[in-house]
Amino acid sequence: MSAKKHMGKSANKNVRKNTAVSPASLTLPECIVQVLLAALLGIFPLYYQNKYYNMGDAKYQFFKTVTFILLIVLAALLATDKLITPPKDWKKPKLSFLDGTVLAYTAAAVLSWIFSPFKSEAWIGSHEWYMGLLSQLLFVGIYFAVSRFCTRKKWPLWIMGASAAVVFLIAYLHRFKIDPLGLYENISDHYQVLFLGTIGQATWYSSYIAVVLPVIMGIYIQDETLPRILTGCLLFLGFCSAVTQNSDSIYVGLGLAFLFLLWFAMVNPYIWKQYLELCLIALSAAKFTGILQAAFPERVPELEPLSLMITKGKGGWPVFVAIAGVYALTLYLHYRLKQTARISSSSKEQTVAEDKKHTSVTQDSVPQTASLPVTYAGSLPPILSYKFFRRLRAILFAILGIGMLLVPIVMWLVSTGRISGSSGILGSTGYLNFADKSWGSGRGQTWSYCVRIFSEYPPLMKLFGCGPDSLTFYSEAYHAAEIQAMWNGLKLTNAHNEWLNSLLCSGIFGFISYVGIFCSVIYEYIRRLNRNEEDNIVQGIGLCVIAY
């Protein structure tokens, strides 16, 4: 029998609607990709050795070994299929724009390594970070393997959810000085606040939440089946952990995910209802955590002011009550909609006429096509037309856009001492103050240093960078004394900013291609939302990329 019968279907056929397919119908490449996803989404977050003393190294070795072996096996199967299949039957691979940006990034990483003065070091990367060329190539391999041979089976996502529930729970217990796995043994209280869960550093854990929680949010938005109760509970636990993980960056990531959902929710009643539920879950988690912190103050470590403000601040309660009131009104309007749909369905001719006038829709069509004023026809005042909600959305996001544009101006004013916050977050933490060495665990001075060293790069290095994950080696070679004084003997492994780090390590070429990957994914996500396509996996991936 030809091996091609075992190799399965093309990438386009793999991206199909969810159907009842038995596990036995999976092809060999699909099975390999399913195993890879289960390992990376389920086992990797929980895997560690020697507690926090060797967690980073252990996780990297696990990732490298599992990914390398499975990708080699997959490549061998594909090569065998090519050898058996006659050349005349070969199909020309189809490349999307996203594929092109990933290939461009691959070329940038390889060229960065070729032109790097630190070739041997850049292959693996800096110690405990390991983002060298090898890891970049493995990431690219994972992308093409998953994009070509991933199926619509959801069990890898359920494995991810089950693993995340354990990770969230352990991390949340850690923030109340409950250590079920003994990970804090022989670690002082001062350092315990810097580590939590089975992920490691609080900033690593923040990245984990920014990746996993939005995926679950996307699934929750689109999935109306019974597991929504499970995803709701998982989201509650995840938000509980998010507000106690002690890294402010998570609020930016999750905030962007909520903002993107709000854009579509304001003109789509189906998304609007689930969006309000997400807001209530997040606020409930924050307030529940605040109650526990007030009840057991002796068990609460010293967290950042922003985290404590979100959990214990009194301002959250009025917001919670307001959103709950809007949600109650939304439920009432949905009830009126069902009543209208039930009445209209009694007469086929009447239903057709109403559909043509866009004043009534059937119950089944609500999630796919109905806009807010159309769906709630007869339930809202005439002034609340479709144009009204679009204009309201435009005004709201224009205000938010102006606010975001003001952030760099505020940074400049605060850092130069032209303004200072005498109270609140700006005053108590030196927030956004690049002149304050303590702000953001030294991120202000780190970013300033990174911008300065990029300006001193020679032209070729500006184009291709200093090498994959080679900022440490460049700094030690050319700025050792400055780094020693800045970090008290510690190494600067990266820029602590994804975009700035990409620019420094892979240059302008790598930076543009890296940004292109994100832009192409976000574009596809927005395109599908605008077309009201129901795809909870795409929803989750889109929100994940935005939050990350």
PDB file of C-alpha atoms in Angstrom, residues 341-527:
ATOM      1  CA  ALA A 341     -38.669  34.839  17.163  1.00  0.00           C
ATOM      2  CA  ARG A 342     -41.172  32.304  18.494  1.00  0.00           C
ATOM      3  CA  ILE A 343     -44.097  34.442  17.406  1.00  0.00           C
ATOM      4  CA  SER A 344     -42.640  35.250  13.998  1.00  0.00           C
ATOM      5  CA  SER A 345     -41.936  31.581  13.249  1.00  0.00           C
ATOM      6  CA  SER A 346     -45.659  30.779  13.429  1.00  0.00           C
ATOM      7  CA  SER A 347     -46.192  32.327  10.006  1.00  0.00           C
ATOM      8  CA  LYS A 348     -43.701  31.493   7.276  1.00  0.00           C
ATOM      9  CA  GLU A 349     -44.754  34.316   5.000  1.00  0.00           C
ATOM     10  CA  GLN A 350     -44.558  36.817   7.781  1.00  0.00           C
ATOM     11  CA  THR A 351     -41.107  35.597   8.772  1.00  0.00           C
ATOM     12  CA  VAL A 352     -39.798  35.934   5.206  1.00  0.00           C
ATOM     13  CA  ALA A 353     -41.216  39.435   4.910  1.00  0.00           C
ATOM     14  CA  GLU A 354     -39.705  40.472   8.231  1.00  0.00           C
ATOM     15  CA  ASP A 355     -36.324  39.010   7.266  1.00  0.00           C
ATOM     16  CA  LYS A 356     -36.292  41.015   4.048  1.00  0.00           C
ATOM     17  CA  LYS A 357     -36.944  44.193   6.020  1.00  0.00           C
ATOM     18  CA  HIS A 358     -34.180  43.272   8.498  1.00  0.00           C
ATOM     19  CA  THR A 359     -36.532  43.768  11.430  1.00  0.00           C
ATOM     20  CA  SER A 360     -36.617  40.219  12.705  1.00  0.00           C
ATOM     21  CA  VAL A 361     -34.377  37.204  12.615  1.00  0.00           C
ATOM     22  CA  THR A 362     -34.812  33.583  13.505  1.00  0.00           C
ATOM     23  CA  GLN A 363     -33.346  32.340  16.735  1.00  0.00           C
ATOM     24  CA  ASP A 364     -30.806  30.162  14.961  1.00  0.00           C
ATOM     25  CA  SER A 365     -29.403  33.074  12.970  1.00  0.00           C
ATOM     26  CA  VAL A 366     -28.660  35.327  15.927  1.00  0.00           C
ATOM     27  CA  PRO A 367     -25.037  34.264  16.626  1.00  0.00           C
ATOM     28  CA  GLN A 368     -24.008  34.364  12.970  1.00  0.00           C
ATOM     29  CA  THR A 369     -25.376  37.508  11.352  1.00  0.00           C
ATOM     30  CA  ALA A 370     -27.511  39.667  13.599  1.00  0.00           C
ATOM     31  CA  SER A 371     -26.321  43.103  14.619  1.00  0.00           C
ATOM     32  CA  LEU A 372     -27.398  44.662  17.883  1.00  0.00           C
ATOM     33  CA  PRO A 373     -30.287  46.900  16.735  1.00  0.00           C
ATOM     34  CA  VAL A 374     -31.533  44.273  14.267  1.00  0.00           C
ATOM     35  CA  THR A 375     -31.628  41.525  16.852  1.00  0.00           C
ATOM     36  CA  TYR A 376     -33.278  43.650  19.504  1.00  0.00           C
ATOM     37  CA  ALA A 377     -35.846  45.133  17.123  1.00  0.00           C
ATOM     38  CA  GLY A 378     -38.887  46.146  19.085  1.00  0.00           C
ATOM     39  CA  SER A 379     -36.959  45.943  22.370  1.00  0.00           C
ATOM     40  CA  LEU A 380     -34.830  49.099  22.086  1.00  0.00           C
ATOM     41  CA  PRO A 381     -35.845  52.723  21.442  1.00  0.00           C
ATOM     42  CA  PRO A 382     -35.605  53.768  17.761  1.00  0.00           C
ATOM     43  CA  ILE A 383     -32.773  56.172  18.595  1.00  0.00           C
ATOM     44  CA  LEU A 384     -30.551  53.180  19.388  1.00  0.00           C
ATOM     45  CA  SER A 385     -29.993  52.321  15.756  1.00  0.00           C
ATOM     46  CA  TYR A 386     -27.131  50.404  14.211  1.00  0.00           C
ATOM     47  CA  LYS A 387     -25.483  53.708  13.255  1.00  0.00           C
ATOM     48  CA  PHE A 388     -25.755  54.875  16.855  1.00  0.00           C
ATOM     49  CA  PHE A 389     -23.780  51.912  18.177  1.00  0.00           C
ATOM     50  CA  ARG A 390     -21.164  52.238  15.438  1.00  0.00           C
ATOM     51  CA  ARG A 391     -20.725  55.922  16.197  1.00  0.00           C
ATOM     52  CA  LEU A 392     -20.567  55.235  19.919  1.00  0.00           C
ATOM     53  CA  ARG A 393     -17.889  52.621  19.282  1.00  0.00           C
ATOM     54  CA  ALA A 394     -15.917  55.001  17.086  1.00  0.00           C
ATOM     55  CA  ILE A 395     -16.022  57.737  19.736  1.00  0.00           C
ATOM     56  CA  LEU A 396     -15.026  55.370  22.536  1.00  0.00           C
ATOM     57  CA  PHE A 397     -12.071  53.910  20.680  1.00  0.00           C
ATOM     58  CA  ALA A 398     -10.985  57.340  19.457  1.00  0.00           C
ATOM     59  CA  ILE A 399     -10.736  58.416  23.089  1.00  0.00           C
ATOM     60  CA  LEU A 400      -8.814  55.252  23.936  1.00  0.00           C
ATOM     61  CA  GLY A 401      -6.508  55.803  20.954  1.00  0.00           C
ATOM     62  CA  ILE A 402      -5.748  59.346  22.078  1.00  0.00           C
ATOM     63  CA  GLY A 403      -5.036  58.008  25.552  1.00  0.00           C
ATOM     64  CA  MET A 404      -2.558  55.485  24.164  1.00  0.00           C
ATOM     65  CA  LEU A 405      -0.841  58.194  22.149  1.00  0.00           C
ATOM     66  CA  LEU A 406      -0.454  60.216  25.338  1.00  0.00           C
ATOM     67  CA  VAL A 407       1.434  57.398  27.081  1.00  0.00           C
ATOM     68  CA  PRO A 408       4.840  58.120  25.463  1.00  0.00           C
ATOM     69  CA  ILE A 409       4.314  61.831  26.161  1.00  0.00           C
ATOM     70  CA  VAL A 410       3.629  61.065  29.821  1.00  0.00           C
ATOM     71  CA  MET A 411       6.737  58.849  29.872  1.00  0.00           C
ATOM     72  CA  TRP A 412       8.844  61.711  28.586  1.00  0.00           C
ATOM     73  CA  LEU A 413       7.349  64.245  31.012  1.00  0.00           C
ATOM     74  CA  VAL A 414       7.758  61.958  34.025  1.00  0.00           C
ATOM     75  CA  SER A 415      11.250  60.790  33.095  1.00  0.00           C
ATOM     76  CA  THR A 416      12.503  64.347  32.572  1.00  0.00           C
ATOM     77  CA  GLY A 417      10.963  65.533  35.837  1.00  0.00           C
ATOM     78  CA  ARG A 418       8.533  67.944  34.177  1.00  0.00           C
ATOM     79  CA  ILE A 419       5.613  66.277  35.962  1.00  0.00           C
ATOM     80  CA  SER A 420       5.457  63.953  38.934  1.00  0.00           C
ATOM     81  CA  GLY A 421       2.643  61.995  40.468  1.00  0.00           C
ATOM     82  CA  SER A 422       2.302  62.998  44.097  1.00  0.00           C
ATOM     83  CA  SER A 423      -0.202  60.226  44.726  1.00  0.00           C
ATOM     84  CA  GLY A 424      -1.445  57.019  43.216  1.00  0.00           C
ATOM     85  CA  ILE A 425       0.580  54.617  41.113  1.00  0.00           C
ATOM     86  CA  LEU A 426       2.764  57.249  39.433  1.00  0.00           C
ATOM     87  CA  GLY A 427       3.858  58.673  42.758  1.00  0.00           C
ATOM     88  CA  SER A 428       4.269  55.465  44.739  1.00  0.00           C
ATOM     89  CA  THR A 429       6.164  53.383  42.201  1.00  0.00           C
ATOM     90  CA  GLY A 430       7.838  55.824  39.830  1.00  0.00           C
ATOM     91  CA  TYR A 431       5.626  54.376  37.104  1.00  0.00           C
ATOM     92  CA  LEU A 432       6.713  55.164  33.521  1.00  0.00           C
ATOM     93  CA  ASN A 433       9.762  56.965  34.890  1.00  0.00           C
ATOM     94  CA  PHE A 434      12.801  55.947  32.846  1.00  0.00           C
ATOM     95  CA  ALA A 435      15.035  57.961  35.148  1.00  0.00           C
ATOM     96  CA  ASP A 436      13.935  55.832  38.102  1.00  0.00           C
ATOM     97  CA  LYS A 437      16.160  52.749  38.176  1.00  0.00           C
ATOM     98  CA  SER A 438      13.639  50.863  40.312  1.00  0.00           C
ATOM     99  CA  TRP A 439      10.718  51.241  37.907  1.00  0.00           C
ATOM    100  CA  GLY A 440       9.631  47.972  36.337  1.00  0.00           C
ATOM    101  CA  SER A 441      12.518  46.014  37.899  1.00  0.00           C
ATOM    102  CA  GLY A 442      14.943  48.266  36.050  1.00  0.00           C
ATOM    103  CA  ARG A 443      13.148  48.194  32.714  1.00  0.00           C
ATOM    104  CA  GLY A 444      13.395  51.945  32.288  1.00  0.00           C
ATOM    105  CA  GLN A 445      17.175  51.985  32.410  1.00  0.00           C
ATOM    106  CA  THR A 446      17.357  48.706  30.469  1.00  0.00           C
ATOM    107  CA  TRP A 447      15.324  50.060  27.556  1.00  0.00           C
ATOM    108  CA  SER A 448      17.335  53.266  27.524  1.00  0.00           C
ATOM    109  CA  TYR A 449      20.546  51.243  27.390  1.00  0.00           C
ATOM    110  CA  CYS A 450      19.235  49.013  24.584  1.00  0.00           C
ATOM    111  CA  VAL A 451      18.156  51.944  22.430  1.00  0.00           C
ATOM    112  CA  ARG A 452      21.587  53.491  22.882  1.00  0.00           C
ATOM    113  CA  ILE A 453      23.556  50.367  21.928  1.00  0.00           C
ATOM    114  CA  PHE A 454      21.420  49.840  18.819  1.00  0.00           C
ATOM    115  CA  SER A 455      22.368  53.333  17.708  1.00  0.00           C
ATOM    116  CA  GLU A 456      26.033  52.345  17.970  1.00  0.00           C
ATOM    117  CA  TYR A 457      25.633  49.172  15.877  1.00  0.00           C
ATOM    118  CA  PRO A 458      27.553  49.177  12.580  1.00  0.00           C
ATOM    119  CA  PRO A 459      25.326  49.200   9.446  1.00  0.00           C
ATOM    120  CA  LEU A 460      25.436  45.417   8.888  1.00  0.00           C
ATOM    121  CA  MET A 461      24.566  44.726  12.499  1.00  0.00           C
ATOM    122  CA  LYS A 462      21.702  47.212  12.345  1.00  0.00           C
ATOM    123  CA  LEU A 463      20.314  45.210   9.450  1.00  0.00           C
ATOM    124  CA  PHE A 464      20.785  41.683  10.866  1.00  0.00           C
ATOM    125  CA  GLY A 465      21.348  42.210  14.602  1.00  0.00           C
ATOM    126  CA  CYS A 466      24.026  40.917  16.925  1.00  0.00           C
ATOM    127  CA  GLY A 467      22.823  37.312  16.663  1.00  0.00           C
ATOM    128  CA  PRO A 468      19.906  35.234  17.985  1.00  0.00           C
ATOM    129  CA  ASP A 469      19.652  35.724  21.752  1.00  0.00           C
ATOM    130  CA  SER A 470      23.101  37.351  21.790  1.00  0.00           C
ATOM    131  CA  LEU A 471      22.425  40.586  23.663  1.00  0.00           C
ATOM    132  CA  THR A 472      24.197  39.110  26.697  1.00  0.00           C
ATOM    133  CA  PHE A 473      27.340  38.329  24.722  1.00  0.00           C
ATOM    134  CA  TYR A 474      27.392  41.709  22.993  1.00  0.00           C
ATOM    135  CA  SER A 475      26.982  43.544  26.307  1.00  0.00           C
ATOM    136  CA  GLU A 476      29.727  41.514  27.960  1.00  0.00           C
ATOM    137  CA  ALA A 477      32.066  42.137  25.032  1.00  0.00           C
ATOM    138  CA  TYR A 478      31.549  45.887  24.691  1.00  0.00           C
ATOM    139  CA  HIS A 479      29.830  47.182  27.851  1.00  0.00           C
ATOM    140  CA  ALA A 480      30.938  44.853  30.643  1.00  0.00           C
ATOM    141  CA  ALA A 481      31.702  47.599  33.187  1.00  0.00           C
ATOM    142  CA  GLU A 482      28.403  49.396  32.539  1.00  0.00           C
ATOM    143  CA  ILE A 483      26.367  46.193  32.876  1.00  0.00           C
ATOM    144  CA  GLN A 484      28.264  45.300  36.044  1.00  0.00           C
ATOM    145  CA  ALA A 485      27.350  48.626  37.606  1.00  0.00           C
ATOM    146  CA  MET A 486      23.786  48.610  36.291  1.00  0.00           C
ATOM    147  CA  TRP A 487      22.849  45.111  37.442  1.00  0.00           C
ATOM    148  CA  ASN A 488      25.232  44.578  40.368  1.00  0.00           C
ATOM    149  CA  GLY A 489      27.029  41.658  38.749  1.00  0.00           C
ATOM    150  CA  LEU A 490      23.970  40.048  37.150  1.00  0.00           C
ATOM    151  CA  LYS A 491      23.728  39.430  33.406  1.00  0.00           C
ATOM    152  CA  LEU A 492      21.370  41.219  31.057  1.00  0.00           C
ATOM    153  CA  THR A 493      19.918  38.263  29.154  1.00  0.00           C
ATOM    154  CA  ASN A 494      17.444  40.258  27.045  1.00  0.00           C
ATOM    155  CA  ALA A 495      15.899  43.691  26.579  1.00  0.00           C
ATOM    156  CA  HIS A 496      12.796  42.810  28.638  1.00  0.00           C
ATOM    157  CA  ASN A 497      10.753  44.039  25.689  1.00  0.00           C
ATOM    158  CA  GLU A 498       9.792  41.663  22.895  1.00  0.00           C
ATOM    159  CA  TRP A 499      10.009  44.197  20.075  1.00  0.00           C
ATOM    160  CA  LEU A 500      13.184  45.868  21.251  1.00  0.00           C
ATOM    161  CA  ASN A 501      14.830  42.507  21.825  1.00  0.00           C
ATOM    162  CA  SER A 502      13.913  41.392  18.292  1.00  0.00           C
ATOM    163  CA  LEU A 503      15.422  44.570  16.859  1.00  0.00           C
ATOM    164  CA  LEU A 504      18.668  44.133  18.784  1.00  0.00           C
ATOM    165  CA  CYS A 505      19.152  40.418  18.097  1.00  0.00           C
ATOM    166  CA  SER A 506      17.811  40.006  14.545  1.00  0.00           C
ATOM    167  CA  GLY A 507      18.121  43.558  13.248  1.00  0.00           C
ATOM    168  CA  ILE A 508      15.749  45.579  11.100  1.00  0.00           C
ATOM    169  CA  PHE A 509      15.151  42.645   8.742  1.00  0.00           C
ATOM    170  CA  GLY A 510      14.185  40.301  11.556  1.00  0.00           C
ATOM    171  CA  PHE A 511      12.151  42.948  13.355  1.00  0.00           C
ATOM    172  CA  ILE A 512      10.005  43.722  10.293  1.00  0.00           C
ATOM    173  CA  SER A 513       9.349  40.044   9.567  1.00  0.00           C
ATOM    174  CA  TYR A 514       8.575  39.362  13.236  1.00  0.00           C
ATOM    175  CA  VAL A 515       6.063  42.211  13.346  1.00  0.00           C
ATOM    176  CA  GLY A 516       4.637  40.905  10.061  1.00  0.00           C
ATOM    177  CA  ILE A 517       3.832  37.563  11.698  1.00  0.00           C
ATOM    178  CA  PHE A 518       1.746  39.234  14.376  1.00  0.00           C
ATOM    179  CA  CYS A 519       0.057  41.655  11.979  1.00  0.00           C
ATOM    180  CA  SER A 520      -0.957  38.886   9.569  1.00  0.00           C
ATOM    181  CA  VAL A 521      -2.466  36.785  12.380  1.00  0.00           C
ATOM    182  CA  ILE A 522      -4.361  39.766  13.820  1.00  0.00           C
ATOM    183  CA  TYR A 523      -5.600  40.729  10.348  1.00  0.00           C
ATOM    184  CA  GLU A 524      -6.978  37.229   9.761  1.00  0.00           C
ATOM    185  CA  TYR A 525      -8.578  37.261  13.203  1.00  0.00           C
ATOM    186  CA  ILE A 526     -10.310  40.606  12.560  1.00  0.00           C
ATOM    187  CA  ARG A 527     -11.380  39.512   9.068  1.00  0.00           C
TER     188      ARG A 527
END
